[in-house]
Coordinates of C-alpha atoms and ligand atoms in Angstrom, one line a residue:
Chain A
X1 CA 0.0 0.0 0.0
X2 CA 1.1 3.6 -0.6
X3 CA 1.8 5.4 2.6
X4 CA 1.8 8.7 0.7
X5 CA 0.1 9.5 -2.5
X6 CA 0.2 12.9 -4.2
X7 CA -1.5 13.4 -7.6
X8 CA -1.3 16.4 -9.9
X9 CA -0.1 18.8 -7.2
X10 CA -0.1 22.4 -8.2
X11 CA 1.2 25.3 -6.1
X12 CA 1.7 29.0 -6.9
X13 CA 3.1 31.8 -4.8
X14 CA 1.9 35.3 -5.9
X15 CA 0.9 34.0 -9.3
X16 CA 4.2 32.2 -9.9
X17 CA 3.8 28.5 -10.3
X18 CA 6.3 26.7 -8.1
X19 CA 5.0 23.2 -8.3
X20 CA 3.6 22.2 -11.7
X21 CA 1.6 19.0 -11.7
X22 CA 3.6 16.8 -9.4
X23 CA 2.6 13.2 -8.8
X24 CA 4.4 11.1 -6.4
X25 CA 3.7 8.0 -4.3
X26 CA 5.8 6.4 -1.7
X27 CA 5.3 2.7 -0.7
X28 CA 5.5 1.3 2.8
X29 CA 9.2 0.9 3.8
X30 CA 10.5 2.9 0.9
X31 CA 13.1 5.5 1.2
X32 CA 13.0 8.2 -1.4
X33 CA 15.5 11.0 -1.8
X34 CA 14.7 14.2 -3.6
X35 CA 17.5 16.2 -5.2
X36 CA 17.6 19.2 -7.4
X37 CA 18.8 22.8 -7.7
X38 CA 17.9 25.6 -5.3
X39 CA 14.4 27.0 -5.9
X40 CA 13.2 23.9 -7.7
X41 CA 10.3 23.4 -5.2
X42 CA 11.6 20.6 -3.1
X43 CA 10.8 22.2 0.2
X44 CA 7.5 23.4 -1.0
X45 CA 6.6 19.9 -2.0
X46 CA 7.5 18.6 1.5
X47 CA 5.5 21.5 3.1
X48 CA 2.5 20.7 1.0
X49 CA 2.8 17.0 1.9
X50 CA 3.0 17.8 5.6
X51 CA 0.1 20.2 5.5
X52 CA 2.2 23.3 6.3
X53 CA 1.3 24.7 2.9
X54 CA -2.0 24.4 1.1
X55 CA -2.1 23.0 -2.3
X56 CA -3.9 24.9 -5.1
X57 CA -4.6 21.9 -7.1
X58 CA -4.3 18.1 -6.9
X59 CA -4.9 15.5 -4.2
X60 CA -3.1 14.2 -1.1
X61 CA -3.7 11.1 0.8
X62 CA -2.0 8.9 3.5
X63 CA -2.5 5.2 3.7
X64 CA -5.6 5.5 1.4
X65 CA -7.1 8.3 3.6
X66 CA -7.7 11.4 1.7
X67 CA -6.5 14.7 3.2
X68 CA -7.3 16.9 0.3
X69 CA -8.9 16.4 -3.1
X70 CA -10.1 18.6 -5.9
X71 CA -13.8 19.6 -6.0
X72 CA -15.9 19.7 -9.1
X73 CA -14.3 23.0 -10.2
X74 CA -10.8 21.5 -9.8
X75 CA -9.8 23.5 -6.8
X76 CA -8.3 21.5 -4.0
X77 CA -10.4 21.3 -0.8
X78 CA -9.1 20.0 2.5
X79 CA -10.9 17.7 5.0
X80 CA -12.2 19.1 8.3
X81 CA -9.9 20.0 11.2
X82 CA -10.5 16.8 13.1
X83 CA -9.7 14.6 10.1
X84 CA -6.6 16.6 9.4
X85 CA -5.4 16.2 13.0
X86 CA -5.8 12.5 12.6
X87 CA -3.9 12.5 9.3
X88 CA -1.1 14.6 10.9
X89 CA -0.5 11.8 13.3
X90 CA 0.6 9.6 10.4
X91 CA 3.7 11.5 9.6
X92 CA 6.6 13.4 11.2
X93 CA 8.8 16.1 9.8
X94 CA 12.4 16.8 10.6
X95 CA 13.5 20.4 9.8
X96 CA 16.8 21.6 8.5
X97 CA 17.3 23.8 11.6
X98 CA 15.7 21.4 14.1
X99 CA 13.2 23.8 15.5
X100 CA 13.4 22.2 18.9
X101 CA 11.5 23.9 21.7
X102 CA 14.3 25.9 23.5
X103 CA 12.4 26.2 26.8
X104 CA 12.0 22.4 27.2
X105 CA 14.5 19.9 28.2
X106 CA 15.4 17.1 25.8
X107 CA 13.0 14.8 27.6
X108 CA 10.2 17.3 27.5
X109 CA 10.8 18.1 23.9
X110 CA 10.1 14.4 23.1
X111 CA 7.3 13.8 25.6
X112 CA 5.3 17.0 25.4
X113 CA 3.4 16.3 22.2
X114 CA 2.6 12.7 23.1
X115 CA 1.2 13.9 26.4
X116 CA -0.5 17.1 25.2
X117 CA -1.7 15.9 21.8
X118 CA -2.1 12.2 22.1
X119 CA -3.1 12.2 25.8
X120 CA -0.6 9.6 26.7
X121 CA 0.4 9.2 30.3
X122 CA 3.6 10.9 31.4
X123 CA 5.1 7.5 32.4
X124 CA 4.3 5.9 29.1
X125 CA 5.6 8.9 27.1
X126 CA 8.8 9.0 29.1
X127 CA 9.4 5.3 28.6
X128 CA 9.0 5.7 24.8
X129 CA 11.3 8.8 25.0
X130 CA 14.0 6.9 26.9
X131 CA 14.2 4.1 24.4
X132 CA 14.3 6.5 21.6
X133 CA 17.1 8.5 23.2
X134 CA 19.0 5.2 23.7
X135 CA 18.5 4.5 20.0
X136 CA 19.9 7.9 19.2
X137 CA 22.9 7.5 21.5
X138 CA 21.6 10.3 23.7
X139 CA 20.7 8.5 26.9
X140 CA 22.8 10.8 29.0
X141 CA 21.3 14.0 27.6
X142 CA 17.7 13.7 28.7
X143 CA 17.9 16.6 31.1
X144 CA 19.9 18.9 28.9
X145 CA 18.4 21.9 27.1
X146 CA 18.7 22.3 23.3
X147 CA 21.3 25.1 23.6
X148 CA 23.6 22.8 25.4
X149 CA 23.7 20.3 22.5
X150 CA 25.7 20.1 19.4
X151 CA 23.9 20.5 16.1
X152 CA 24.1 16.8 15.4
X153 CA 22.7 16.0 18.8
X154 CA 19.9 18.6 18.4
X155 CA 19.0 17.0 15.1
X156 CA 18.9 13.5 16.7
X157 CA 16.6 14.9 19.4
X158 CA 14.3 16.3 16.7
X159 CA 14.2 12.9 15.0
X160 CA 13.3 11.3 18.3
X161 CA 10.6 14.0 18.9
X162 CA 9.1 13.1 15.5
X163 CA 9.3 9.3 16.2
X164 CA 7.7 9.6 19.6
X165 CA 4.4 10.3 17.9
X166 CA 4.5 6.9 16.2
X167 CA 4.4 8.2 12.6
X168 CA 4.1 5.8 9.6
X169 CA 6.3 8.1 7.6
X170 CA 9.1 10.6 8.1
X171 CA 9.9 13.6 6.0
X172 CA 13.4 15.3 6.2
X173 CA 14.1 18.6 4.7
X174 CA 17.9 18.8 4.3
X175 CA 18.5 17.3 7.7
X176 CA 22.3 17.8 7.5
X177 CA 22.5 21.2 5.8
X178 CA 22.8 23.1 9.1
X179 CA 25.5 20.8 10.4
X180 CA 29.3 20.8 10.2
X181 CA 30.3 18.3 7.6
X182 CA 31.9 16.0 10.1
X183 CA 28.5 15.7 11.9
X184 CA 26.5 14.6 8.8
X185 CA 27.6 11.0 9.4
X186 CA 25.8 10.6 12.7
X187 CA 22.5 11.7 11.1
X188 CA 23.1 9.4 8.1
X189 CA 23.6 6.5 10.5
X190 CA 20.3 7.3 12.3
X191 CA 18.5 7.4 9.0
X192 CA 20.1 4.2 7.8
X193 CA 19.0 2.5 11.1
X194 CA 15.5 3.7 10.5
X195 CA 15.6 2.4 7.0
X196 CA 16.6 -1.1 8.3
X197 CA 13.5 -0.9 10.6
X198 CA 11.4 -0.4 7.5
X199 CA 10.5 3.3 8.2
X200 CA 9.0 5.0 5.2
X201 CA 11.0 8.2 4.5
X202 CA 11.1 11.1 2.0
X203 CA 14.4 13.0 2.3
X204 CA 15.3 16.2 0.5
X205 CA 19.1 16.4 0.4
X206 CA 22.0 18.1 -1.3
X207 CA 24.4 15.3 -0.5
X208 CA 24.6 12.7 -3.2
X209 CA 26.6 10.3 -1.0
X210 CA 23.6 10.5 1.4
X211 CA 21.1 9.8 -1.3
X212 CA 23.2 7.0 -2.7
X213 CA 23.7 5.2 0.6
X214 CA 20.1 5.3 1.9
X215 CA 17.6 5.8 -0.9
X216 CA 15.7 3.1 -2.8
X217 CA 14.6 5.7 -5.2
X218 CA 16.0 9.1 -6.2
X219 CA 13.9 11.9 -7.7
X220 CA 15.4 14.8 -9.5
X221 CA 13.3 18.0 -9.5
X222 CA 13.9 21.2 -11.4
X223 CA 11.6 24.1 -12.1
X224 CA 8.7 22.7 -10.2
X225 CA 8.5 19.3 -12.0
X226 CA 9.9 15.9 -11.5
X227 CA 12.5 15.6 -14.3
X228 CA 13.8 12.1 -13.7
X229 CA 13.5 9.3 -11.2
X230 CA 14.9 5.9 -10.6
X231 CA 17.5 4.1 -8.4
X232 CA 20.5 6.1 -7.2
X233 CA 22.6 4.2 -9.8
X234 CA 20.3 5.3 -12.6
X235 CA 19.7 8.9 -11.6
X236 CA 23.1 9.9 -10.0
X237 CA 25.5 7.7 -12.0
X238 CA 23.8 7.5 -15.3
X239 CA 21.4 10.4 -15.7
X240 CA 19.3 10.4 -18.9
X241 CA 18.1 14.0 -18.8
X242 CA 20.2 16.9 -19.8
X243 CA 19.2 19.0 -16.8
X244 CA 20.0 16.2 -14.4
X245 CA 23.5 15.9 -16.0
X246 CA 24.1 19.7 -15.7
X247 CA 23.0 19.7 -12.1
X248 CA 25.2 16.7 -11.1
X249 CA 28.2 18.0 -13.1
X250 CA 28.0 21.3 -11.2
X251 CA 27.9 19.4 -7.9
X252 CA 30.9 17.3 -8.6
X253 CA 32.9 20.3 -9.7
X254 CA 32.3 22.1 -6.4
Chain B
X1 CA 3.5 63.2 59.8
X2 CA 5.0 59.8 59.7
X3 CA 1.6 58.2 59.8
X4 CA 0.4 60.4 57.0
X5 CA 3.4 59.6 54.9
X6 CA 2.8 55.9 55.6
X7 CA -0.7 56.2 54.3
X8 CA 0.7 57.9 51.2
X9 CA 3.2 55.1 50.6
X10 CA 0.4 52.5 50.9
X11 CA -1.7 54.3 48.4
X12 CA 1.2 54.6 46.0
X13 CA 2.0 50.9 46.3
X14 CA -1.7 50.1 45.9
X15 CA -1.9 52.1 42.6
X16 CA 1.2 50.4 41.4
X17 CA -0.1 46.9 42.2
X18 CA -3.6 47.3 40.9
X19 CA -2.2 48.9 37.7
X20 CA 0.0 45.9 37.1
X21 CA -2.8 43.4 38.0
X22 CA -5.0 45.1 35.4
X23 CA -2.7 46.1 32.7
X24 CA -0.4 43.0 32.4
X25 CA -3.3 40.7 31.5
X26 CA -5.4 43.3 29.6
X27 CA -2.4 43.9 27.3
X28 CA -2.6 40.3 25.9
X29 CA -6.0 40.6 24.2
X30 CA -5.0 44.1 23.0
X31 CA -1.9 42.7 21.4
X32 CA -3.9 39.9 19.8
X33 CA -6.4 42.5 18.5
X34 CA -3.5 44.5 17.1
X35 CA -2.1 41.4 15.3
X36 CA -5.6 40.3 14.2
X37 CA -6.1 39.7 10.5
X38 CA -9.5 41.2 10.9
X39 CA -8.7 44.7 9.7
X40 CA -11.2 46.9 11.7
X41 CA -10.1 45.3 14.9
X42 CA -6.4 45.7 14.3
X43 CA -7.0 49.3 13.1
X44 CA -9.0 50.1 16.3
X45 CA -6.2 48.7 18.5
X46 CA -3.6 50.5 16.5
X47 CA -5.4 53.8 17.1
X48 CA -6.0 53.0 20.8
X49 CA -2.3 52.2 21.3
X50 CA -1.1 55.3 19.5
X51 CA -3.4 57.6 21.4
X52 CA -2.4 56.1 24.7
X53 CA 1.3 56.4 23.9
X54 CA 1.0 59.7 22.1
X55 CA -0.7 61.8 24.7
X56 CA 0.5 62.6 28.3
X57 CA -0.6 60.2 31.0
X58 CA -1.6 63.1 33.1
X59 CA -4.0 64.4 30.5
X60 CA -5.5 60.9 30.2
X61 CA -5.9 60.9 33.9
X62 CA -7.8 64.2 33.9
X63 CA -10.0 63.0 31.0
X64 CA -10.9 59.8 32.9
X65 CA -11.6 61.7 36.1
X66 CA -13.7 64.5 34.6
X67 CA -15.5 62.6 31.8
X68 CA -18.4 61.3 33.9
X69 CA -19.3 64.8 34.8
X70 CA -18.7 66.5 31.4
X71 CA -20.2 63.7 29.3
X72 CA -22.9 62.2 31.5
X73 CA -23.4 64.9 34.1
X74 CA -22.7 62.4 36.9
X75 CA -21.5 64.4 39.9
X76 CA -17.9 63.7 40.9
X77 CA -17.5 61.9 44.1
X78 CA -14.4 61.8 46.3
X79 CA -14.3 58.0 46.1
X80 CA -14.1 58.0 42.4
X81 CA -10.7 59.8 42.4
X82 CA -8.8 56.6 43.2
X83 CA -10.8 54.5 40.7
X84 CA -10.1 57.1 38.0
X85 CA -6.4 56.8 38.7
X86 CA -6.6 53.0 38.4
X87 CA -8.7 53.1 35.2
X88 CA -6.4 55.6 33.5
X89 CA -3.2 53.9 34.5
X90 CA -4.5 50.4 33.5
X91 CA -5.6 51.7 30.1
X92 CA -2.4 53.5 29.5
X93 CA 0.0 50.8 30.6
X94 CA -1.9 48.1 28.9
X95 CA -1.2 49.9 25.6
X96 CA 2.6 50.0 26.3
X97 CA 2.6 46.3 27.4
X98 CA 0.6 45.3 24.4
X99 CA 3.3 46.7 22.1
X100 CA 5.9 44.9 24.1
X101 CA 4.0 41.6 23.9
X102 CA 3.4 42.0 20.2
X103 CA 7.1 42.5 19.5
X104 CA 7.8 39.5 21.8
X105 CA 5.3 37.3 20.0
X106 CA 6.5 38.4 16.5
X107 CA 10.1 37.6 17.5
X108 CA 9.4 33.9 18.0
X109 CA 10.7 32.1 14.9
X110 CA 8.1 30.7 12.5
X111 CA 9.7 27.3 12.8
X112 CA 8.4 27.0 16.4
X113 CA 4.8 27.3 15.1
X114 CA 5.5 24.9 12.3
X115 CA 7.1 22.3 14.5
X116 CA 4.1 22.5 16.8
X117 CA 1.7 22.3 13.9
X118 CA 3.2 19.2 12.5
X119 CA 3.2 17.6 15.9
X120 CA -0.5 18.2 16.1
X121 CA -0.8 20.9 18.7
X122 CA -3.9 23.0 18.4
X123 CA -3.5 26.8 17.9
X124 CA -4.4 27.3 21.6
X125 CA -1.9 24.7 22.8
X126 CA 0.8 26.1 20.5
X127 CA 0.4 29.5 22.1
X128 CA 0.1 28.5 25.7
X129 CA 2.8 25.8 25.7
X130 CA 5.3 26.9 23.1
X131 CA 5.0 30.6 22.2
X132 CA 3.9 32.2 25.5
X133 CA 6.7 30.9 27.7
X134 CA 9.3 32.0 25.2
X135 CA 7.6 35.3 24.8
X136 CA 7.7 36.0 28.6
X137 CA 11.4 35.5 28.6
X138 CA 11.9 37.9 25.7
X139 CA 9.7 40.7 27.0
X140 CA 11.2 40.7 30.4
X141 CA 13.8 43.5 29.9
X142 CA 11.4 46.0 28.2
X143 CA 8.7 45.1 30.7
X144 CA 11.0 45.8 33.6
X145 CA 11.7 49.3 32.1
X146 CA 8.0 50.1 32.0
X147 CA 7.4 48.8 35.5
X148 CA 10.1 51.0 36.8
X149 CA 8.6 54.0 35.0
X150 CA 5.3 53.1 36.6
X151 CA 6.8 53.4 40.1
X152 CA 7.5 57.0 39.3
X153 CA 4.3 57.6 37.4
X154 CA 2.2 56.7 40.4
X155 CA 3.1 60.3 41.6
X156 CA 1.0 61.7 38.7
X157 CA -2.1 60.8 40.7
X158 CA -1.5 64.1 42.6
X159 CA -3.0 65.8 39.5
X160 CA -6.5 64.8 40.7
X161 CA -5.7 65.0 44.4
X162 CA -5.4 61.4 45.3
X163 CA -3.5 61.2 48.5
X164 CA -0.5 59.1 47.5
X165 CA 3.0 59.6 48.5
X166 CA 3.8 62.7 46.4
X167 CA 0.6 64.6 47.1
X168 CA 1.0 64.1 50.8
X169 CA 4.7 65.1 50.9
X170 CA 3.8 68.2 49.0
X171 CA 1.0 69.1 51.5
X172 CA 3.1 68.4 54.6
X173 CA 6.1 70.2 53.1
X174 CA 4.1 73.4 52.6
X175 CA 2.3 73.2 55.9
X176 CA 5.4 72.7 57.9
X177 CA 7.8 74.7 55.7
X178 CA 10.2 71.8 55.6
X179 CA 12.1 69.8 53.0
X180 CA 12.0 66.7 55.0
X181 CA 8.8 65.2 53.5
X182 CA 10.3 65.6 50.0
X183 CA 13.5 63.8 51.1
X184 CA 11.3 61.1 52.6
X185 CA 9.4 60.8 49.3
X186 CA 12.7 60.6 47.3
X187 CA 14.0 57.8 49.6
X188 CA 10.6 56.0 49.3
X189 CA 10.6 56.1 45.5
X190 CA 14.2 55.1 45.3
X191 CA 13.7 52.1 47.6
X192 CA 10.5 51.1 45.9
X193 CA 12.3 51.1 42.5
X194 CA 15.2 49.1 44.0
X195 CA 12.8 46.5 45.3
X196 CA 11.1 46.3 41.9
X197 CA 14.3 46.0 40.0
X198 CA 15.5 43.3 42.4
X199 CA 12.3 41.3 41.9
X200 CA 12.5 41.5 38.1
X201 CA 16.1 40.4 38.2
X202 CA 15.1 37.4 40.2
X203 CA 12.4 36.5 37.6
X204 CA 14.9 37.0 34.8
X205 CA 17.4 34.8 36.6
X206 CA 14.7 32.1 37.0
X207 CA 14.1 32.1 33.3
X208 CA 17.8 32.0 32.4
X209 CA 17.9 28.2 32.4
X210 CA 17.6 28.2 28.7
X211 CA 18.6 30.4 25.8
Ligands
LIG1 N1 6.2 31.4 1.2 C1 6.6 31.7 0.0 N2 6.2 32.8 -0.6 C2 6.7 33.1 -1.9 N3 7.5 32.4 -2.6 C3 7.9 31.2 -2.0 C4 7.5 30.9 -0.7 N4 8.1 29.7 -0.4 C5 8.9 29.3 -1.5 N5 8.8 30.3 -2.5 C6 9.4 30.2 -3.8 O1 9.1 29.0 -4.4 C7 10.3 28.5 -5.1 C8 10.6 27.1 -4.6 O2 11.1 27.2 -3.3 P1 11.5 26.0 -2.4 O3 11.9 26.5 -1.1 O4 10.5 24.9 -2.5 O5 12.8 25.5 -3.2 P2 13.9 24.4 -2.8 O6 13.9 23.4 -3.9 O7 13.5 23.8 -1.5 O8 15.2 25.2 -2.7 P3 16.5 25.0 -1.8 O9 17.3 23.9 -2.3 O10 17.2 26.3 -1.9 O11 16.0 24.7 -0.4 C9 11.4 29.5 -4.9 O12 11.4 30.3 -6.0 C10 10.9 30.3 -3.7 O13 11.4 31.6 -3.8
LIG2 MG1 14.5 23.8 0.4

């Protein structure tokens, strides 16, 4: 079954079309990497999928449950707030700059949403948090505040925060871009471990090594459309489209 | 004389306390109104704030005090003086605090709202659990400035003859031809301010556990 299904997504900002008819589905357990030049619409696609941005046209559904679909006139309409809240619980999003809550300890960052939103007991939420922190190699940092952590640690906490909600799918928007290069490895390891556990993931990244080592499928986007997609070997090592070639050539020259 | 000055101090402290109790909470809905996307409401709050900040507090005090008589022909009573001071001070300070709150709320990065939204927090939960606590920390320094100004502003109540510290010192000073009451008033305001500054510092310190 498709965890995520997007059909004919259109999105404009101030009359300028940023996403032009994007269709994309992600199967359970699949890891998809999205690459492409700056301004090609990768983040906007992720933000539409995670309900942070409203789509102008097209449909969006999770696990067969529709979140938004076009009405008779073709304009996309969203389901009611209660339904959207339920759908939000199916995915998590990891931001480029973490967006941890600075006034909460690491533990509280991870447990607050399960307790406040999902009405879990404090004990249950803290148990889940502790095992997630162990998995992230952060068992001894539960009482720290975000400002006391390195970028890599903060990003691992934000991944734990997303996982604590029990999502079926995780989105990452350039999870290593705000990190020192030597710290990208620890995030990559975490994502690889999640992939082994069959977590469904959609990852926007600028790092080809990253895409190559973790993605089952690589999508190249440019100018608001999906230009090319396939395995990492196909798209990164043997691109068919001219725009993909130009983009990759520029990257390797840097 | 000491007893009289003691009464004056008490009145000043009471004006100060009641003004804060009224203005600090009232400023929040004013700030929300000012930030509202509903244009008439945000315009109204904008005008309100600019009038409150753009005209002297003493003038506002006189308007609040005399309005019942000039507008509604309700005779002025002695008891109303004190309430007029509280009403005028609360309305004025709420406007200043509202602008401080607004700046505080607007300084919270968008990513905080987005992280909360994706985690499923409602709008209300996002504000009370994520935004408000961070706002409080950020607005503390400018709020402290306003509160210290308020300590000194309480003396404006003399304009309508409320028997607070300044009014009384002035009366006693002219009756007894002595500077001592003024000196006493100066010491009082100075100590009052020092206590307030100390208390605000404690609160700031309490919130310094994160950055
Ligand atoms: N809120 C917005 N308002 C107006 N224009 C926007 C907004 N968000 C994005 N855009 C525009 O949409 C286009 C796509 O932006 P997007 O952030 O999706 O690109 P991206 O592929 O993620 O780029 P990058 O690799 O730099 O992160 C850009 O031209 C951007 O300026
Ligand atoms: Mg982006």
